PDB file of C-alpha atoms in Angstrom:
ATOM      1  CA  MET J   1      -0.317  -0.812  24.856  1.00 81.00           C
ATOM      2  CA  CYS J   2      -3.614  -0.104  23.216  1.00 90.00           C
ATOM      3  CA  LEU J   3      -4.364   1.255  19.788  1.00 89.00           C
ATOM      4  CA  ARG J   4      -5.717   4.464  21.171  1.00 93.00           C
ATOM      5  CA  TYR J   5      -2.372   5.173  22.957  1.00 95.00           C
ATOM      6  CA  LEU J   6      -0.352   4.374  19.822  1.00 94.00           C
ATOM      7  CA  ASP J   7      -2.577   6.637  17.680  1.00 93.00           C
ATOM      8  CA  SER J   8      -2.319   9.432  20.249  1.00 94.00           C
ATOM      9  CA  ARG J   9       1.474   9.149  20.542  1.00 95.00           C
ATOM     10  CA  PHE J  10       1.890   8.973  16.761  1.00 94.00           C
ATOM     11  CA  ALA J  11      -0.292  12.061  16.332  1.00 95.00           C
ATOM     12  CA  ASP J  12       1.771  13.956  18.887  1.00 96.00           C
ATOM     13  CA  LEU J  13       5.092  13.015  17.154  1.00 95.00           C
ATOM     14  CA  ARG J  14       3.546  13.816  13.748  1.00 95.00           C
ATOM     15  CA  ASP J  15       2.420  17.245  14.916  1.00 95.00           C
ATOM     16  CA  ARG J  16       5.828  18.003  16.403  1.00 95.00           C
ATOM     17  CA  ALA J  17       7.485  17.070  13.120  1.00 95.00           C
ATOM     18  CA  GLY J  18       5.086  19.358  11.222  1.00 95.00           C
ATOM     19  CA  LEU J  19       3.641  16.567   9.132  1.00 93.00           C
ATOM     20  CA  PRO J  20       0.102  16.815   7.736  1.00 92.00           C
ATOM     21  CA  VAL J  21      -2.727  15.655   9.980  1.00 92.00           C
ATOM     22  CA  GLU J  22      -3.878  13.211   7.301  1.00 90.00           C
ATOM     23  CA  LEU J  23      -0.883  11.063   8.136  1.00 92.00           C
ATOM     24  CA  SER J  24      -1.903   8.353  10.562  1.00 93.00           C
ATOM     25  CA  LEU J  25      -0.770   4.941  11.593  1.00 92.00           C
ATOM     26  CA  HIS J  26      -3.599   3.605   9.402  1.00 89.00           C
ATOM     27  CA  ALA J  27      -2.249   5.592   6.413  1.00 89.00           C
ATOM     28  CA  LEU J  28       1.198   4.079   7.032  1.00 90.00           C
ATOM     29  CA  ARG J  29      -0.403   0.621   6.931  1.00 88.00           C
ATOM     30  CA  HIS J  30      -2.010   1.420   3.576  1.00 86.00           C
ATOM     31  CA  THR J  31       1.375   2.682   2.294  1.00 86.00           C
ATOM     32  CA  TYR J  32       3.063  -0.579   3.540  1.00 89.00           C
ATOM     33  CA  VAL J  33       0.437  -2.767   1.741  1.00 88.00           C
ATOM     34  CA  THR J  34       0.595  -0.641  -1.441  1.00 85.00           C
ATOM     35  CA  ASN J  35       4.435  -0.834  -1.581  1.00 86.00           C
ATOM     36  CA  LEU J  36       4.319  -4.615  -1.122  1.00 89.00           C
ATOM     37  CA  ILE J  37       1.940  -4.919  -4.069  1.00 84.00           C
ATOM     38  CA  GLU J  38       3.924  -2.510  -6.246  1.00 82.00           C
ATOM     39  CA  TRP J  39       7.156  -4.365  -5.457  1.00 87.00           C
ATOM     40  CA  GLY J  40       5.640  -7.565  -6.740  1.00 85.00           C
ATOM     41  CA  TYR J  41       5.003  -9.550  -3.505  1.00 90.00           C
ATOM     42  CA  SER J  42       2.320 -12.150  -3.869  1.00 88.00           C
ATOM     43  CA  GLU J  43      -1.235 -11.426  -2.904  1.00 87.00           C
ATOM     44  CA  LYS J  44      -1.158 -14.188  -0.290  1.00 92.00           C
ATOM     45  CA  PHE J  45       2.032 -12.804   1.319  1.00 94.00           C
ATOM     46  CA  VAL J  46       0.494  -9.335   1.496  1.00 91.00           C
ATOM     47  CA  GLN J  47      -2.724 -10.742   2.953  1.00 92.00           C
ATOM     48  CA  ASP J  48      -0.717 -12.621   5.569  1.00 94.00           C
ATOM     49  CA  GLN J  49       1.323  -9.577   6.432  1.00 92.00           C
ATOM     50  CA  VAL J  50      -1.730  -7.539   7.336  1.00 90.00           C
ATOM     51  CA  GLY J  51      -3.648 -10.469   8.933  1.00 92.00           C
ATOM     52  CA  HIS J  52      -6.648 -10.473   6.670  1.00 90.00           C
ATOM     53  CA  LEU J  53      -8.753 -13.609   6.539  1.00 93.00           C
ATOM     54  CA  TYR J  54     -10.048 -12.812   3.068  1.00 90.00           C
ATOM     55  CA  ALA J  55      -8.156 -11.599   0.025  1.00 86.00           C
ATOM     56  CA  SER J  56     -11.102  -9.291  -0.801  1.00 86.00           C
ATOM     57  CA  THR J  57     -10.403  -7.401   2.406  1.00 84.00           C
ATOM     58  CA  THR J  58      -6.812  -6.836   1.347  1.00 83.00           C
ATOM     59  CA  ALA J  59      -7.880  -5.757  -2.129  1.00 81.00           C
ATOM     60  CA  ILE J  60     -10.043  -3.037  -0.594  1.00 77.00           C
ATOM     61  CA  TYR J  61      -7.176  -1.909   1.504  1.00 69.00           C
ATOM     62  CA  THR J  62      -4.800  -1.252  -1.270  1.00 66.00           C
ATOM     63  CA  SER J  63      -4.488   1.604  -3.757  1.00 65.00           C
ATOM     64  CA  VAL J  64      -1.613   1.565  -6.165  1.00 67.00           C
ATOM     65  CA  GLY J  65       0.036   4.615  -7.646  1.00 70.00           C
ATOM     66  CA  ASN J  66      -0.277   5.829 -11.188  1.00 77.00           C
ATOM     67  CA  ASP J  67       3.278   4.783 -12.053  1.00 78.00           C
ATOM     68  CA  TYR J  68       2.511   1.194 -11.026  1.00 73.00           C
ATOM     69  CA  LYS J  69      -0.771   1.199 -12.964  1.00 75.00           C
ATOM     70  CA  ASN J  70       0.967   2.590 -16.090  1.00 81.00           C
ATOM     71  CA  ARG J  71       3.764  -0.028 -15.797  1.00 79.00           C
ATOM     72  CA  VAL J  72       1.214  -2.883 -15.573  1.00 77.00           C
ATOM     73  CA  ILE J  73      -0.752  -1.608 -18.557  1.00 82.00           C
ATOM     74  CA  ALA J  74       2.462  -1.180 -20.561  1.00 83.00           C
ATOM     75  CA  GLN J  75       3.461  -4.821 -19.677  1.00 81.00           C
ATOM     76  CA  ALA J  76       0.053  -6.140 -20.726  1.00 81.00           C
ATOM     77  CA  LEU J  77       0.226  -4.252 -23.984  1.00 83.00           C
ATOM     78  CA  SER J  78       3.753  -5.586 -24.570  1.00 85.00           C
ATOM     79  CA  ARG J  79       2.555  -9.144 -24.131  1.00 82.00           C
ATOM     80  CA  VAL J  80      -0.318  -8.569 -26.609  1.00 83.00           C
ATOM     81  CA  TYR J  81       1.374  -6.394 -29.236  1.00 85.00           C
ATOM     82  CA  GLY J  82       5.071  -6.907 -28.610  1.00 78.00           C
ATOM     83  CA  ASP J  83       7.669  -4.553 -27.208  1.00 68.00           C
ATOM     84  CA  SER J  84       7.297  -1.918 -30.000  1.00 59.00           C
ATOM     85  CA  HIS J  85       4.019  -0.704 -28.461  1.00 53.00           C
ATOM     86  CA  ALA J  86       5.128  -0.550 -24.833  1.00 50.00           C
ATOM     87  CA  GLN J  87       5.985   2.734 -23.127  1.00 52.00           C
ATOM     88  CA  PRO J  88       9.404   3.037 -21.498  1.00 53.00           C
TER      89      PRO J  88
END
């Protein structure tokens, strides 16, 4: 199998299911990497999962959600100011 066939087959199934055209195999890969990061897996594990030689490549590949960003900021504030300043 080649990537072109997989992309074509996925697009056909996506269209039949009525899903948005923006959804692609590559988008699913981004989602997978983002979820691994948000679930707390180590950067090295994530890098190995997607086969990147350099961590900087994996960092470019990821985009975390606002909930995760807010949780990380709240945890950092809690470490600095104590639990009374952290958001639930």
